[in-house]
Coordinates of C-alpha atoms in Angstrom, one line a residue:
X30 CA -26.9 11.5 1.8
X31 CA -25.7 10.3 5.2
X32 CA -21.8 10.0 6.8
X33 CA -22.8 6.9 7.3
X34 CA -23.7 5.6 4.0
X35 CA -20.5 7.8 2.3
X36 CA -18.3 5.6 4.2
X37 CA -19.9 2.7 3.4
X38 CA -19.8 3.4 -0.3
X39 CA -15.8 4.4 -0.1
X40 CA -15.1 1.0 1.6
X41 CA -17.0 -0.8 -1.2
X42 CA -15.3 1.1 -3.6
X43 CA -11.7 0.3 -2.4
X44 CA -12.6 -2.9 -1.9
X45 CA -15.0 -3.6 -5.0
X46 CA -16.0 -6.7 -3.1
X47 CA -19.1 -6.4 -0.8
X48 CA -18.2 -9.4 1.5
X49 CA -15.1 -7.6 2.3
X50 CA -16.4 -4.1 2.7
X51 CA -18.4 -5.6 5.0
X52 CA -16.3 -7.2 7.3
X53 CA -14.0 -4.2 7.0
X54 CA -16.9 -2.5 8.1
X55 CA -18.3 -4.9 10.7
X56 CA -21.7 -5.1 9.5
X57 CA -23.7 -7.4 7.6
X58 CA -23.0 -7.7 3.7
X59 CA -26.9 -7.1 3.1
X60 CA -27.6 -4.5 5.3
X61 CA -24.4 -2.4 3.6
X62 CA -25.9 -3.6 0.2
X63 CA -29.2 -2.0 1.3
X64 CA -27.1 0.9 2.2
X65 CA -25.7 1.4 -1.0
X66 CA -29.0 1.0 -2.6
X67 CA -30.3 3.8 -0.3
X68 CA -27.1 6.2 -1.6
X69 CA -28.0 5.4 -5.0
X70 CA -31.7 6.4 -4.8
X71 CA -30.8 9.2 -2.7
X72 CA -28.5 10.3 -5.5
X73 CA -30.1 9.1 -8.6
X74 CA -27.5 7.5 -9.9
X75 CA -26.0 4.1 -10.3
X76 CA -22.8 3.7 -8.4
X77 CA -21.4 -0.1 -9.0
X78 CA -21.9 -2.5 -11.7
X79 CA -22.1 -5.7 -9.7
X80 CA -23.3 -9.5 -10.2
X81 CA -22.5 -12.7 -8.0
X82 CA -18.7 -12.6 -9.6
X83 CA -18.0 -8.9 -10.2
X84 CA -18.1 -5.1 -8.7
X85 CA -16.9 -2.0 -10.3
X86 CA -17.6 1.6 -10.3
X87 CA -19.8 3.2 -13.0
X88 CA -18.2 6.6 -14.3
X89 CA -20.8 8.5 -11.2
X90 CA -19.3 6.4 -8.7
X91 CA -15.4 7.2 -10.0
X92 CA -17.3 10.9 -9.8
X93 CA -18.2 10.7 -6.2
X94 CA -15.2 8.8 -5.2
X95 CA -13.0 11.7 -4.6
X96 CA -15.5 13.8 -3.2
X97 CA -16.7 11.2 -0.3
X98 CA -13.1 10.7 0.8
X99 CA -13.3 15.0 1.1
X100 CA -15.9 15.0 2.9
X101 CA -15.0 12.1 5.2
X102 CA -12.1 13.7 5.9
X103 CA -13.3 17.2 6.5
X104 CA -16.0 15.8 8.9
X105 CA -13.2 13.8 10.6
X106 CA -11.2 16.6 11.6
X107 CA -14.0 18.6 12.5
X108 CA -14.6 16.0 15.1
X109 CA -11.2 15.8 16.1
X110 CA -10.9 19.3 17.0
X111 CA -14.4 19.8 18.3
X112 CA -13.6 16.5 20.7
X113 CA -9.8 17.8 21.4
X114 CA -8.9 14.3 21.2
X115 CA -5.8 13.1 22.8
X116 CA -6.6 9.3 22.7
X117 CA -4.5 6.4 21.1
X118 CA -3.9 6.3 17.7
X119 CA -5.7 3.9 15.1
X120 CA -2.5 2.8 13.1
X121 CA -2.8 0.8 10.0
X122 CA -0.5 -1.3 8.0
X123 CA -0.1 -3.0 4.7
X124 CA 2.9 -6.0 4.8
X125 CA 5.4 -4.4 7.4
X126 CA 5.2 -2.6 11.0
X127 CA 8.2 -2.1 12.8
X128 CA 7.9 -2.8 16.2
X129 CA 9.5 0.1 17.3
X130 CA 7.4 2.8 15.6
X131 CA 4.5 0.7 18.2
X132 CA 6.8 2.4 21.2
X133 CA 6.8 5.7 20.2
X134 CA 7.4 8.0 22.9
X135 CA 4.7 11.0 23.2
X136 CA 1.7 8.8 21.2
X137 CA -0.2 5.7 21.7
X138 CA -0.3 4.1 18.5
X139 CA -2.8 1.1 18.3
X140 CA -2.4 -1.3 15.4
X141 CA -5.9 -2.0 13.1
X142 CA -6.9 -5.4 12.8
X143 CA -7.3 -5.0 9.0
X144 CA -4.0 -5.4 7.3
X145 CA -5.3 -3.7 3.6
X146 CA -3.5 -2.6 0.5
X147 CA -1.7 0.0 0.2
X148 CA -4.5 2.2 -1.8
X149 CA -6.8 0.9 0.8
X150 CA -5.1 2.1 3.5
X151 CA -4.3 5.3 1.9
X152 CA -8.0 6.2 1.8
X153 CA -8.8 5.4 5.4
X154 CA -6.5 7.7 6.6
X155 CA -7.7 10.3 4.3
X156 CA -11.1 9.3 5.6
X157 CA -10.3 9.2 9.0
X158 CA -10.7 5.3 9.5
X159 CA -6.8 5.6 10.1
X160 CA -5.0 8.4 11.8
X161 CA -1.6 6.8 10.1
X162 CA -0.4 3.8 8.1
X163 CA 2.8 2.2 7.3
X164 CA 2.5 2.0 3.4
X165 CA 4.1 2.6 -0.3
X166 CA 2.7 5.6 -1.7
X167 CA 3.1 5.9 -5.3
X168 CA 3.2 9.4 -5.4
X169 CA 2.7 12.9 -3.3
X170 CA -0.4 13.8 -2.5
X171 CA -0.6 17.4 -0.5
X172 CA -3.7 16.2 1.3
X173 CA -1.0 14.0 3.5
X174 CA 2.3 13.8 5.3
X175 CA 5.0 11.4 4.7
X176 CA 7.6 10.2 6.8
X177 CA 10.0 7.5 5.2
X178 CA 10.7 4.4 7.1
X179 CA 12.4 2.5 5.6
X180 CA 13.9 1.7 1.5
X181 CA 13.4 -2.2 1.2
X182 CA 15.9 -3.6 -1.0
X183 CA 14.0 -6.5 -2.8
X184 CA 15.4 -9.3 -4.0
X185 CA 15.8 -11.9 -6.5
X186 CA 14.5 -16.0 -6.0
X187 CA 15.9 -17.9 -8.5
X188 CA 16.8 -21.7 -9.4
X189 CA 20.3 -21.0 -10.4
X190 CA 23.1 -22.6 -8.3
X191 CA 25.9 -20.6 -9.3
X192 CA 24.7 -17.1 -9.4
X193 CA 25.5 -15.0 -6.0
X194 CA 23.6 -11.9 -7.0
X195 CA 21.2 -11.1 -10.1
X196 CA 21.7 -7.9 -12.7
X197 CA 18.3 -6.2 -12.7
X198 CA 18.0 -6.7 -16.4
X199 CA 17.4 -10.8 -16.2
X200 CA 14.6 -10.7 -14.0
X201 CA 11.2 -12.0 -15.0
X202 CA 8.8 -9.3 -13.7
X203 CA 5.4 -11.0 -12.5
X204 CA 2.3 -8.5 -12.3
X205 CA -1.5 -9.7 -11.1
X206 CA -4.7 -8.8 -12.8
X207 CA -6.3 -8.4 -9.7
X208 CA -5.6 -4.5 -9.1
X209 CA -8.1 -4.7 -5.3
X210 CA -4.9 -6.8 -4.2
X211 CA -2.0 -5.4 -6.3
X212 CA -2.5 -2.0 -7.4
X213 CA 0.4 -0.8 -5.4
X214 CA 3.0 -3.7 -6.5
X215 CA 1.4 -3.7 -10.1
X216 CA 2.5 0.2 -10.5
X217 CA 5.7 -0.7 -9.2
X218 CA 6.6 -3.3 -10.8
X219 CA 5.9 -2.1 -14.7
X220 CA 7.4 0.5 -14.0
X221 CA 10.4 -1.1 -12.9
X222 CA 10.4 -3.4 -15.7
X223 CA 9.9 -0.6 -18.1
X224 CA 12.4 1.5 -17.1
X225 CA 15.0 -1.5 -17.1
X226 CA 14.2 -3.7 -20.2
X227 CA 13.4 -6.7 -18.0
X228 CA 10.6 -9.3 -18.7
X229 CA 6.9 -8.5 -17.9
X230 CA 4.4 -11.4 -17.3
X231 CA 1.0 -10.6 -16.4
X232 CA -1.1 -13.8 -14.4
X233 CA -4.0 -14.4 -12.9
X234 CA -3.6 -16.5 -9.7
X235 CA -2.8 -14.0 -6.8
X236 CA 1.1 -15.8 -7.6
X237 CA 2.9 -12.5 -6.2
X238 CA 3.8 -14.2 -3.1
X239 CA 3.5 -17.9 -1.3
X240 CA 3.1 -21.1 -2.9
X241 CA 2.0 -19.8 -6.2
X242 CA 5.0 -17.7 -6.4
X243 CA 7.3 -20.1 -5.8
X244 CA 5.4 -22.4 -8.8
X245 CA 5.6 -19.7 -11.0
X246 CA 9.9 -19.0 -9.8
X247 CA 10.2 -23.0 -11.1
X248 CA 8.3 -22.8 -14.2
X249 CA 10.0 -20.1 -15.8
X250 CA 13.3 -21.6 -14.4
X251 CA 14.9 -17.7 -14.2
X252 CA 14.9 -15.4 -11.8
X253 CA 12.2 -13.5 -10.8
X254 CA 11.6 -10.2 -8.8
X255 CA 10.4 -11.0 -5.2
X256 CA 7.5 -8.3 -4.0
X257 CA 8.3 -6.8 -0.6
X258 CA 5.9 -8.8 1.8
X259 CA 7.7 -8.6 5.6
X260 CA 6.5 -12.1 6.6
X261 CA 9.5 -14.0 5.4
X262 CA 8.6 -17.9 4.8
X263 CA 11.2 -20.4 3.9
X264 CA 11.9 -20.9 0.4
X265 CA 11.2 -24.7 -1.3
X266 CA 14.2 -27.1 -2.2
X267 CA 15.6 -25.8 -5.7
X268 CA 14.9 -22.2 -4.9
X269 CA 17.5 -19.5 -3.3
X270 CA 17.1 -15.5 -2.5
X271 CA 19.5 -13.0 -4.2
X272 CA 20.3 -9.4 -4.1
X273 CA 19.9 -7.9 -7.3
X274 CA 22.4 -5.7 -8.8
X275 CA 22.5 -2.9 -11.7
X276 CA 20.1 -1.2 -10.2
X277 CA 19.1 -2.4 -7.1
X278 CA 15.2 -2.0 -6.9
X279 CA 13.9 -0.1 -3.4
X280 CA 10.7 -0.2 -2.5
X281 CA 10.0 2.9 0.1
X282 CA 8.0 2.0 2.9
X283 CA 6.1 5.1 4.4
X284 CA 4.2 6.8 7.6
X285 CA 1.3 8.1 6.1
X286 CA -0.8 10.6 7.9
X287 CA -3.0 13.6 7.0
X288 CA -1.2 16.8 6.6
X289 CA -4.4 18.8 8.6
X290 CA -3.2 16.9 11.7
X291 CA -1.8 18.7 14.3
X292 CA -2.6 16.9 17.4
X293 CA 0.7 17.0 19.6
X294 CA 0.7 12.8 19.7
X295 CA 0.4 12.2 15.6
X296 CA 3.8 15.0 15.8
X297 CA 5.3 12.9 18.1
X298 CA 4.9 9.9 15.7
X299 CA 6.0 11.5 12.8
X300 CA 9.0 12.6 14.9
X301 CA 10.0 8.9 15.7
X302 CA 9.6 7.8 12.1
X303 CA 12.0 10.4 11.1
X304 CA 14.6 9.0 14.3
X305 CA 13.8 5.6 12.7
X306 CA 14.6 6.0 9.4
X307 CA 18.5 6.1 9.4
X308 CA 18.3 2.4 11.2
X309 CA 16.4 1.4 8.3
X310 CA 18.5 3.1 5.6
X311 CA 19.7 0.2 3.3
X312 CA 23.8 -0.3 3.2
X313 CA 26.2 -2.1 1.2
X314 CA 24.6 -0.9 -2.3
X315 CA 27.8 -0.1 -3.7
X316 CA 26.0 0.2 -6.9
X317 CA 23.1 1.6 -8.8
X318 CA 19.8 1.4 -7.6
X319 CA 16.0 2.0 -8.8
X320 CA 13.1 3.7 -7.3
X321 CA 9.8 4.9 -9.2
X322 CA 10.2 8.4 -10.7
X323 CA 7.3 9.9 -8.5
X324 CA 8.2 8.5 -5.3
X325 CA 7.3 10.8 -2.7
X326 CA 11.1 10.0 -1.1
X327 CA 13.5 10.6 -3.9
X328 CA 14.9 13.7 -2.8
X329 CA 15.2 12.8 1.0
X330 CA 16.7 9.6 -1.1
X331 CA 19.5 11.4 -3.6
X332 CA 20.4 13.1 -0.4
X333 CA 21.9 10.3 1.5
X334 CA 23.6 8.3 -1.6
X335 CA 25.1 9.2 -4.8
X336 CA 23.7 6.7 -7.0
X337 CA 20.1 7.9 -6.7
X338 CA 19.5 10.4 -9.2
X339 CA 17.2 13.3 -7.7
X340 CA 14.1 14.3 -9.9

């Protein structure tokens, strides 16, 4: 059992799509399928159901899962202290990157090509694909360090003319079936609509955002929750943005890094987060707002405003 192949089989696994494990990985989606065949002989086990349409993890895969991100890990910082490396920082990203965290003072921080998931991009830095991301983390984790960023205050897009804001318990709630793209949102969002009494509709097109979205906002003619992707386009005639009110939904955006890190430049980083964070801090919620129960940043939250219960 190589490095090699470990890595390969954690980027299939997060991405349960060998085309884009492969690209991810820059090689050849038969030669990391060969790879993975290797690993499983090695092993003696199957790892992934898969056919042209479908990839999953058998119950040894889920096994080794945890176990190849250790060990990734472990041989990551080895490397990093046996190296002393002082280099630039590989930075990932989900939705969102602030562009000043990019001119943080004391580190070099080099954004990834691959923007990822959340949960994706979660596991490369436990992996050491990533020395940090800016992602939502659903809960604590004491393998890493997190530094809040900002708390997104999402929004409403609705057809009504009249309405200037939305109460939380009038929202449709839309949640994908395709958990590679939406595992982080889908966790969100039931929860959300859960905790709230709001309307839960499951789909099947990838509608969270764009076009399909905005179909889906005109169809059900109500308002509906708007997910918290930071590339803004222009909303079609009929639709409008608005804040939502009793409680106000956050959605915590996060510096992720390992907690073993000690290198002076990933301190510096974390240091900068923490200086950009009160920029970031939402105002003008005068009222109630929501965040998930587990959310590595409710305390930090409940500290700075009143209407955030702490846990």
């Amino acid at each position: 059992m190589e490095l090699r192949q470990l890595r390969y089989f954690v980027a299939v696994a997060e991405e349960l799509h060998f085309g884009r494990a492969a690209a991810r990985l820059y090689i050849a989606a038969p030669s990391l399928s060969q790879q993975i065949k290797a690993l499983e002989a090695s092993l003696g086990v199957t790892l992934f159901e898969r056919d042209r349409r479908h990839v999953e993890l058998t119950s040894a895969g889920t096994m080794l899962l945890s176990d190849a991100r250790e060990i990734l890990s472990l041989a990551a910082a080895a490397e990093r202290r046996l190296a002393g490396t002082t280099g630039p920082l590989r930075l990932g990203y989900v939705s969102w990157l602030p562009d000043k965290l990019l001119a943080s003072p004391g580190s070099d921080p080099r954004v990834d090509e691959w923007v990822m998931p959340s949960h994706v991009q979660i596991g490369r830095v436990l992996d050491g694909g990533l020395d940090a991301a800016v992602t939502w983390a659903p809960h604590r984790d004491e393998r890493l360090d997190y530094r809040l960023l900002w708390a997104e205050p999402l929004f409403a897009v609705t057809p009504r003319v009249g309405a200037t804001s939305v109460a939380a318990g009038e929202l449709t709630v839309l949640v994908d079936s395709d958990l590679t793209s939406w595992d982080a949102w889908n966790r969100f969002a039931i929860e959300f609509a859960e905790s709230i009494g709001c309307r839960l509709l499951r789909i099947d097109d990838g509608g969270i955002t764009g076009a399909a979205f905005h179909q889906h906002c005109k169809r059900l003619d109500a308002p509906v929750l708007a997910s918290p992707k930071r590339h803004p386009t222009p909303l079609p005639a009929g639709l409008r943005a608005r804040p939502i009110h009793d409680p106000a939904p956050l959605w915590c955006w996060s510096l992720i890094t390992r907690a073993d890190e000690h290198r002076p430049s990933v301190a510096a980083l974390r240091e900068h987060a923490e200086q950009l964070s009160a920029e970031f801090t939402p105002e003008g919620l005068d009222g109630p707002v929501w965040i998930p129960a587990t959310d590595p940043h409710r305390d930090v939250l409940a500290a700075r405003w009143a209407n955030i219960p702490s846990t």
